Coordinates of C-alpha atoms in Angstrom, one line a residue:
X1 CA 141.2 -259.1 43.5
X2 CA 140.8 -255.4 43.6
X3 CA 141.6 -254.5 47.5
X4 CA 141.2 -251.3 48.9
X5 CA 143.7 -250.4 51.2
X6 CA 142.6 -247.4 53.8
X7 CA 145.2 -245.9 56.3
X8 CA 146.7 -242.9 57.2
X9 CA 150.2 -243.4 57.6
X10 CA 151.7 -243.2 54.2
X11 CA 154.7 -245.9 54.7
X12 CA 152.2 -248.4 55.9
X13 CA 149.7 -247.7 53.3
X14 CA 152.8 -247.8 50.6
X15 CA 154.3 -251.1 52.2
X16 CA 150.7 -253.2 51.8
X17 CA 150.4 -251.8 48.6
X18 CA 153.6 -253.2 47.2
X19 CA 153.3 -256.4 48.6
X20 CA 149.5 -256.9 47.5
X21 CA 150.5 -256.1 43.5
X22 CA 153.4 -258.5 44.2
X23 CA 150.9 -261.1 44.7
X24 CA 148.8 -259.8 42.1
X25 CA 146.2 -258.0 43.1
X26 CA 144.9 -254.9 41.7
X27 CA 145.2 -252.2 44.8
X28 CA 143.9 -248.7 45.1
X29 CA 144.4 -246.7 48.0
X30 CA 143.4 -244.3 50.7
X31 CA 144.2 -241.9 53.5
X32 CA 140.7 -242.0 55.5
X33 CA 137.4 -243.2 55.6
X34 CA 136.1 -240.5 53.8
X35 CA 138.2 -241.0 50.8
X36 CA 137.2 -244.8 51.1
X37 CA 134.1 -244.4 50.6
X38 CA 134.3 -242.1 47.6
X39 CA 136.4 -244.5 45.9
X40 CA 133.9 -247.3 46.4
X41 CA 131.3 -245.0 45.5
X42 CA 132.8 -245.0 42.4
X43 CA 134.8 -248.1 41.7
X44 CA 132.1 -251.1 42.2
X45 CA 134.8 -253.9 41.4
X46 CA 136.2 -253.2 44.8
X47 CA 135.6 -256.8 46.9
X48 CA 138.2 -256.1 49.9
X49 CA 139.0 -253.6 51.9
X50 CA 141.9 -253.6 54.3
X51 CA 141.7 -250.7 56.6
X52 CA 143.3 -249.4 59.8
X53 CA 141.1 -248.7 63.0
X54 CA 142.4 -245.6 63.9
X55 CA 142.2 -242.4 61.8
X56 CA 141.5 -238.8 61.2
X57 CA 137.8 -237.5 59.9
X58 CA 136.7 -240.9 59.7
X59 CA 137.5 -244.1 61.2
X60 CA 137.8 -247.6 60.5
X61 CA 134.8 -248.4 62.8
X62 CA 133.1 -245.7 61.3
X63 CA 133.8 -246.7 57.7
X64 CA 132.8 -250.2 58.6
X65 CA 129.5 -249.0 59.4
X66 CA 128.9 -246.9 56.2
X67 CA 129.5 -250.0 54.2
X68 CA 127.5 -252.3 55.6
X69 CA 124.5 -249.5 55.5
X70 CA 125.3 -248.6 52.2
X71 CA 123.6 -249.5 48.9
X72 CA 126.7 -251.5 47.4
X73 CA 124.8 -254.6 45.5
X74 CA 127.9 -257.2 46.1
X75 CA 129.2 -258.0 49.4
X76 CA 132.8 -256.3 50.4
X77 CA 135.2 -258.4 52.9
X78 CA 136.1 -256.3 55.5
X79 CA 139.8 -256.9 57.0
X80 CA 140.6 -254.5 60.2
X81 CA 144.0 -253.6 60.7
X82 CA 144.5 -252.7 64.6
X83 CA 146.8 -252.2 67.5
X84 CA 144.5 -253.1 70.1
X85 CA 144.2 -256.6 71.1
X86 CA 141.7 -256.8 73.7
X87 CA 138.4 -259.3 73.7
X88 CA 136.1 -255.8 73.9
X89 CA 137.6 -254.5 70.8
X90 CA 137.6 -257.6 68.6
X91 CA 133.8 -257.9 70.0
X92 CA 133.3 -254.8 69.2
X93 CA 134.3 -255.4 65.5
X94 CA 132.8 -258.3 64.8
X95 CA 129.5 -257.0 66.0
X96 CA 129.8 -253.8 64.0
X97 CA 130.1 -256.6 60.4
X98 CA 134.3 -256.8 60.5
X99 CA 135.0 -259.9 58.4
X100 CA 138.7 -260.7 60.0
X101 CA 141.4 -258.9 62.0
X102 CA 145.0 -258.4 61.3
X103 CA 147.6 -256.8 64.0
X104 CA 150.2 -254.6 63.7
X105 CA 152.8 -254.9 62.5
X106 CA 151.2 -256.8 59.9
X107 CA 153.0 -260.3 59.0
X108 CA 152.6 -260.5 55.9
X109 CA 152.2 -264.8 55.7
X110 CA 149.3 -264.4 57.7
X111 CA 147.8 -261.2 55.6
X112 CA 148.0 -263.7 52.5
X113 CA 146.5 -266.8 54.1
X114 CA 143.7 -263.5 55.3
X115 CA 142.9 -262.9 51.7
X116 CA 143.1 -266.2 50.8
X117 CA 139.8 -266.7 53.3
X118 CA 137.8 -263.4 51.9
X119 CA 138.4 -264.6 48.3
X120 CA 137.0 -268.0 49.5
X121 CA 133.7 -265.6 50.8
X122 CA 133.8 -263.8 48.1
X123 CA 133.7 -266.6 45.2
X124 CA 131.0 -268.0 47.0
X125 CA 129.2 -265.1 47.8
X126 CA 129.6 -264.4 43.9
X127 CA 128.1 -267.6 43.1
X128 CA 125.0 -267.1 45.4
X129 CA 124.4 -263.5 43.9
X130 CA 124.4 -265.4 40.4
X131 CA 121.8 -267.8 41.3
X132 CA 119.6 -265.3 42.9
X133 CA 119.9 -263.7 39.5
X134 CA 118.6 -266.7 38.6
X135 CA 116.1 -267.3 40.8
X136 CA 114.9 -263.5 40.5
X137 CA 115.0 -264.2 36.5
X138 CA 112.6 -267.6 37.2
X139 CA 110.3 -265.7 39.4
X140 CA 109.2 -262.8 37.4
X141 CA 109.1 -265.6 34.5
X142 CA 106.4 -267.6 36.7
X143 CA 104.6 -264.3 38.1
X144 CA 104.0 -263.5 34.0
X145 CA 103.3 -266.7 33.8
X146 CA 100.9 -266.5 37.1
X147 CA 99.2 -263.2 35.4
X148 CA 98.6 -265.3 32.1
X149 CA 96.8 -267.7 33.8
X150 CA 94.9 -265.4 36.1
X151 CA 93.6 -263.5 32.7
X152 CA 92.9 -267.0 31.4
X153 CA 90.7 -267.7 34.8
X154 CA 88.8 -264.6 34.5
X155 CA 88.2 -265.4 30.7
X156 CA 86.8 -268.7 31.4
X157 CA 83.7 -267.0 34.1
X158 CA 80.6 -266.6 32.6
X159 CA 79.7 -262.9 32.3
X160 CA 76.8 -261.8 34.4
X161 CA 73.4 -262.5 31.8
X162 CA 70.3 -263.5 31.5
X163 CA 69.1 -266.9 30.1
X164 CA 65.3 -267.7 29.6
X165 CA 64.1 -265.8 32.0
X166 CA 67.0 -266.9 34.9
X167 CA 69.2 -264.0 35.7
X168 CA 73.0 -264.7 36.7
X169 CA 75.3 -262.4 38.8
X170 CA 78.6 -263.2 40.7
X171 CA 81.7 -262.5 42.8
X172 CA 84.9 -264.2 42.1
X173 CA 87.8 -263.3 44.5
X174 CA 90.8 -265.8 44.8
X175 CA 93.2 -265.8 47.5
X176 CA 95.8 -265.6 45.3
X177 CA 96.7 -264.4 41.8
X178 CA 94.9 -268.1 41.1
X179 CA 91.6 -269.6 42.4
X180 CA 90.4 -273.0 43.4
X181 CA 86.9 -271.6 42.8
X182 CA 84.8 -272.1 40.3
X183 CA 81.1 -271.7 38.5
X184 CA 79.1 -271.8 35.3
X185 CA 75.7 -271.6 33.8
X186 CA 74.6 -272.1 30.5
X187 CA 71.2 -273.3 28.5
X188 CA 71.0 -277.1 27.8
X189 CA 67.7 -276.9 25.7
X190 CA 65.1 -274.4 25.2
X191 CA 63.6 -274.8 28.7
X192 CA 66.9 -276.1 30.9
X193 CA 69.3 -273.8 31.8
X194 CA 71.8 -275.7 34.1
X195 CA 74.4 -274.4 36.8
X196 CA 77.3 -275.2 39.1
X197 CA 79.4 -273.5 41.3
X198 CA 82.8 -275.3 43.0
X199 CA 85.8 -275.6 45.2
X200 CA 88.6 -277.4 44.7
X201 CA 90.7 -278.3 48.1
X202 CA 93.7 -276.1 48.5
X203 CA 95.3 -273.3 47.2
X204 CA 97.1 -272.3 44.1
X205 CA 98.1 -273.5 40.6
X206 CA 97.2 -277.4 41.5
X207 CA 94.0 -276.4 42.4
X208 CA 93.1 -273.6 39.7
X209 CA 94.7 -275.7 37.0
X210 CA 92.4 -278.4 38.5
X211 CA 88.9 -276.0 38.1
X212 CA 89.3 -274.9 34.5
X213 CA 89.7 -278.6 33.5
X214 CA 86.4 -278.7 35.2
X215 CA 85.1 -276.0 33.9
X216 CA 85.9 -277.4 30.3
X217 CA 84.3 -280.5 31.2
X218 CA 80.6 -278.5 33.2
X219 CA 80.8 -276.9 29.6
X220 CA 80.9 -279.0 27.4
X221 CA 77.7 -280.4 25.2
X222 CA 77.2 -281.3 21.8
X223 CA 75.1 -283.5 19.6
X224 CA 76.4 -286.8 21.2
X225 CA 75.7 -285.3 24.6
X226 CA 78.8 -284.5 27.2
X227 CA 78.4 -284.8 30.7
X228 CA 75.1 -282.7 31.5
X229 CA 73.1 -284.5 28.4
X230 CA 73.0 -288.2 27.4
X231 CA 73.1 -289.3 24.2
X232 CA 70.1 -291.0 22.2
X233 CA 69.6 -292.6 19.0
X234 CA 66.2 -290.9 18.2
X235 CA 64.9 -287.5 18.5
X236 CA 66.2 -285.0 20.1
X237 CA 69.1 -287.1 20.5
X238 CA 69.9 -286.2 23.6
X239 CA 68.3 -286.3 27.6
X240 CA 69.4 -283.8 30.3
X241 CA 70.8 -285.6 32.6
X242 CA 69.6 -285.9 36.5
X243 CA 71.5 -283.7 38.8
X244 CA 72.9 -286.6 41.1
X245 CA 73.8 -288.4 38.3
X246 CA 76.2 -285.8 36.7
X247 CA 77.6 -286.3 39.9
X248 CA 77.9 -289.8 39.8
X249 CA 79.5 -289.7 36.5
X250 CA 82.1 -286.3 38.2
X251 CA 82.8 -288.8 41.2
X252 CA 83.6 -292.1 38.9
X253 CA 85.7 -290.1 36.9
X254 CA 87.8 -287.9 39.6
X255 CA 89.4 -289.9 42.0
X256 CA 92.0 -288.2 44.4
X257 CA 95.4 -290.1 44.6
X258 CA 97.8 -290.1 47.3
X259 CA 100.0 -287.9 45.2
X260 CA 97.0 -285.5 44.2
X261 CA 94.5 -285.1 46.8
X262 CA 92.6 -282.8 44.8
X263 CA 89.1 -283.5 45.3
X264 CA 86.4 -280.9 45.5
X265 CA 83.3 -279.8 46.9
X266 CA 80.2 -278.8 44.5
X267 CA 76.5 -277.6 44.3
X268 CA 75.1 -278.6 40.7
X269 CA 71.3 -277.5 39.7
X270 CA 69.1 -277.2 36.6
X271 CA 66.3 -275.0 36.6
X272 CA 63.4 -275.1 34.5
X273 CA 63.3 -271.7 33.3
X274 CA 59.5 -272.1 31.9
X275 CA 58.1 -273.8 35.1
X276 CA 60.8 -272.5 38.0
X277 CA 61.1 -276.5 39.2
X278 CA 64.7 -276.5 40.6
X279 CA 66.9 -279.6 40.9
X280 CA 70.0 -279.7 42.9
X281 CA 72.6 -282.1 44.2
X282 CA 75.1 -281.4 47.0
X283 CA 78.7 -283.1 47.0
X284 CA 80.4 -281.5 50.3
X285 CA 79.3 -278.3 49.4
X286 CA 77.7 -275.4 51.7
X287 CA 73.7 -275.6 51.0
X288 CA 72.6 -273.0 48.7
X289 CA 70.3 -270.4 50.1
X290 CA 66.8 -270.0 48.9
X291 CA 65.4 -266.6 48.9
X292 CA 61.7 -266.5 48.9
X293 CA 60.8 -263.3 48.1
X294 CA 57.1 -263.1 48.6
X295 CA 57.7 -264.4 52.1
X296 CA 60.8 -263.0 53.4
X297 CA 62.6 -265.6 54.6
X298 CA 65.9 -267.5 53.3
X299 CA 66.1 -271.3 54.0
X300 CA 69.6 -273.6 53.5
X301 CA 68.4 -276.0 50.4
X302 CA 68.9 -279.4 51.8
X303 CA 71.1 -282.1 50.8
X304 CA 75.1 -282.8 51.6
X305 CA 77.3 -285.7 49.7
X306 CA 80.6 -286.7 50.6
X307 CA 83.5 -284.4 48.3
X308 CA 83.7 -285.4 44.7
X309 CA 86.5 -287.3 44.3
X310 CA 87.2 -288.8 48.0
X311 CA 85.1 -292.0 47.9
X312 CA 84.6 -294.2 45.2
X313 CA 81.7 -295.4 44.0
X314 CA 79.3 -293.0 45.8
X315 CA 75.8 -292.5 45.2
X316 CA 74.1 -289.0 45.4
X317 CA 70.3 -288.0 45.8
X318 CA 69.1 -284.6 44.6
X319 CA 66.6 -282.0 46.2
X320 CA 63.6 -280.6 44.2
X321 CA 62.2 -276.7 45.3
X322 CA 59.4 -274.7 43.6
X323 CA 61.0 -270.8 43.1
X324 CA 58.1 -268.6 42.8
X325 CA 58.7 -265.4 40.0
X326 CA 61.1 -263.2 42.0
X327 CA 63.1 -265.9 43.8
X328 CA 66.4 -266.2 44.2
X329 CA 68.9 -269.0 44.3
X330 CA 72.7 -268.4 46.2
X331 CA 75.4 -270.4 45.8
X332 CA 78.7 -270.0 47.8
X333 CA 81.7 -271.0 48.9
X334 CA 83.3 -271.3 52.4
X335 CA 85.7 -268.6 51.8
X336 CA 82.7 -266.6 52.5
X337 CA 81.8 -268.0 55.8
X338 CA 85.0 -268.9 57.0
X339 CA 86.1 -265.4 56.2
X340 CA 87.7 -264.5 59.8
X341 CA 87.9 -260.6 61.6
X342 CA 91.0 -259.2 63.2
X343 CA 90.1 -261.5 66.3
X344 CA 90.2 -264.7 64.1
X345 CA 85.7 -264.8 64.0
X346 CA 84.6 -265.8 61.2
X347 CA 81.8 -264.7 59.7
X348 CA 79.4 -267.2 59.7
X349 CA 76.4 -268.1 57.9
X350 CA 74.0 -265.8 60.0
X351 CA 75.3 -262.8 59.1
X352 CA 75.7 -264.2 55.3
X353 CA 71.4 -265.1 56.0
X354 CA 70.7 -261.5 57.8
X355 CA 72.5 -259.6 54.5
X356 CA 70.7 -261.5 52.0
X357 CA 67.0 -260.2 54.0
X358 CA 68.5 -256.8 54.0
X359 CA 68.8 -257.6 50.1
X360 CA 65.3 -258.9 48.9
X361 CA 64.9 -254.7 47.6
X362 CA 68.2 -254.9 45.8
X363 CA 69.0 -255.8 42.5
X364 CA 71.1 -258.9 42.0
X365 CA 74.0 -256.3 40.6
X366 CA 73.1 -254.2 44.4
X367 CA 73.2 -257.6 45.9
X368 CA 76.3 -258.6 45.1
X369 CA 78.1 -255.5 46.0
X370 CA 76.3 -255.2 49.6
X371 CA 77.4 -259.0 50.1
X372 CA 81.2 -257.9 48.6
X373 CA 81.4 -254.8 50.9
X374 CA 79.9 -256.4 54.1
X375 CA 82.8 -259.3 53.8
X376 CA 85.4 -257.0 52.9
X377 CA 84.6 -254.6 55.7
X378 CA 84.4 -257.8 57.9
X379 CA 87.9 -258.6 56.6
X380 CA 89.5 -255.4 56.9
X381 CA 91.7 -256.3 54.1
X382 CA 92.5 -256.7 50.3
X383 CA 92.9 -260.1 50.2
X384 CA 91.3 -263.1 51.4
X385 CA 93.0 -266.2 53.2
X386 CA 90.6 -268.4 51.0
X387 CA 88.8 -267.7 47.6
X388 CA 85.5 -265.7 48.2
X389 CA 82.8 -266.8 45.3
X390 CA 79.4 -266.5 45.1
X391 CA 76.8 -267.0 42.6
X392 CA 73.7 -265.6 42.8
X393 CA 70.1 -266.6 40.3
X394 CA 66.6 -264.8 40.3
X395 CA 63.9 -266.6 38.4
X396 CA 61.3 -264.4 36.7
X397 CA 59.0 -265.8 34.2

């Protein structure tokens, strides 16, 4: 070990040292705290010091204190050499981060069984500041990771558009660098444009990894249909399929386990984009919001459906509405709602219905960002204890 031996008196600072490089230690020495601490300022292989209690300019207490308040990255053992053997001044010590105590005169048996102990702290201290290394290395390998994915997220969301005649805008705020949140739209045929938007139960890379497999699978069509379409032998080859039953087929295939329990909650619709005819099918999800336009008011689309994924076998009905040119379609999830205020209220669904009135003016692109602002202000914060998402349609033929 390289010890640091700090005391005034020359002879006793001269005996330690020859005894310590008997024993093979590498020693380097000084006459007061001050000097102490300019050696370990500059020599970071020191690991022990051995220093006396009383001394001029600066003393042992006092030197005690600058180490443990210093910037050193690796822990020193701190032996206190001393004269005084009462309880307040070994309390005193101990309190102010002295490792061990050793009285003078100083036997030297019991200085070496002393070191023996700190090299013991020291080896293992050494050992835990490797593995935090480790674990420091592992984390900033998972948050690049974590940043990867998040891009990979945000590449998967559908850029606000508009598809015959239906026009899409959104906000997509995750609790964390990943979301359990997710939506889509897309066109299934030249009058059909369908669209989704879902939560999957808890928090983090389960959950997100969990919505871009469903994504993938809300996405996907081609000639021998895919989820949304089935598959026919004769022209066109393919039927959209009913709301409910894409649900059906989510359910039968997505069954949370005991190990898993990722289920989710989902609003599925598909809009006629010629006529305006709307079909939708709840699974757990909060009711989209129907914003009539012409009359001013916003109703809660009915429906319900027990979670995708925690019952087998379930059957789900669907809910048919009219939109009228101008009329708007909102889809959220209960990050929204749930959002809660410095006194833990949350934020509800009537203030969520009295912004979207104040909105009926607005753009969808003004819409979304009064909705944003009035559950950020509400939040008083940057981040939100649950993901935030909403998706927002306007029919106009």
């Amino acid at each position: 070990m390289n010890i640091l031996i700090v005391e005034d008196a020359k002879d006793q600072r001269l005996m330690l040292s020859v005894v310590l490089r008997k024993k093979g230690h590498q020693v380097l020495e000084a006459a007061d705290g001050k000097e102490a601490l300019a050696i370990l300022q500059q020599d970071k292989t020191v690991r022990i010091v051995i220093s006396d209690w009383i001394m001029p300019e600066m003393d042992g207490i006092d030197l005690l204190k600058a180490i443990r308040s210093s910037e050193i990255e690796h822990y020193t053992y701190f032996i206190l050499l001393t004269g005084k053997t009462e309880r307040e001044a070994v309390v005193e010590g101990m309190n102010c981060g002295a490792d061990d105590f050793l009285t003078k005169p100083v036997n030297f048996e019991e200085l070496d069984a002393r070191l023996n102990a700190g090299m013991r702290i020291i080896q293992l201290e050494s050992t835990l500041e490797e593995r935090n290394r480790q674990i420091s290395r592992a984390i900033e390998i998972i948050e690049k990771d974590l940043e990867s994915a998040a891009a990979t997220q945000a590449g998967l969301l559908c850029q606000p558009a508009t598809i015959q005649h239906v026009s899409f805008n959104w906000f997509f705020q995750p609790s964390r660098i990943l979301g359990g949140d997710m939506f889509g739209y897309q066109a299934l045929d030249g009058e059909h444009v369908s669209f989704y938007q879902l939560d999957v139960a808890g928090h983090g890379i389960p959950s997100a990894l969990f919505s871009f497999t469903l994504n993938n699978i809300m996405s996907e069509t081609s000639d021998r249909g895919g989820i949304v379409k089935d598959f026919m032998d004769k022209s066109p080859f393919y039927k959209v399929r009913p709301v409910e039953r894409v649900l059906v087929s989510l359910n039968r295939r997505f069954q949370a386990t005991a190990e898993s329990m990722l289920y989710f909650t989902i609003a599925y619709g598909l809009i006629n984009s010629r006529t305006g005819q709307v079909q939708i099918s709840q699974a757990g999800h909060p009711p989209p919001l129907w914003l009539q336009i012409s009359q001013s008011r916003v109703e809660p689309v009915a429906g319900g459906g027990v979670p995708i994924g925690m019952m087998p076998d379930m059957e789900y009905e669907s809910t048919s509405i009219q939109l009228h040119p101008g009329d708007r379609l909102f889809l959220y999830s209960d990050g929204i709602t749930e959002c809660e205020n410095d006194s833990g209220e949350q934020f509800g669904q009537d203030r969520l219905l009295a912004c979207l009135k104040d909105s009926f003016s607005d753009s969808l692109e003004q819409t979304v960002d009064r909705i944003e602002q009035q559950v950020r202000d509400w939040n008083h914060g940057e981040s939100f204890e649950d993901d935030v998402t909403f998706l927002i349609l306007e029919w106009k033929p």
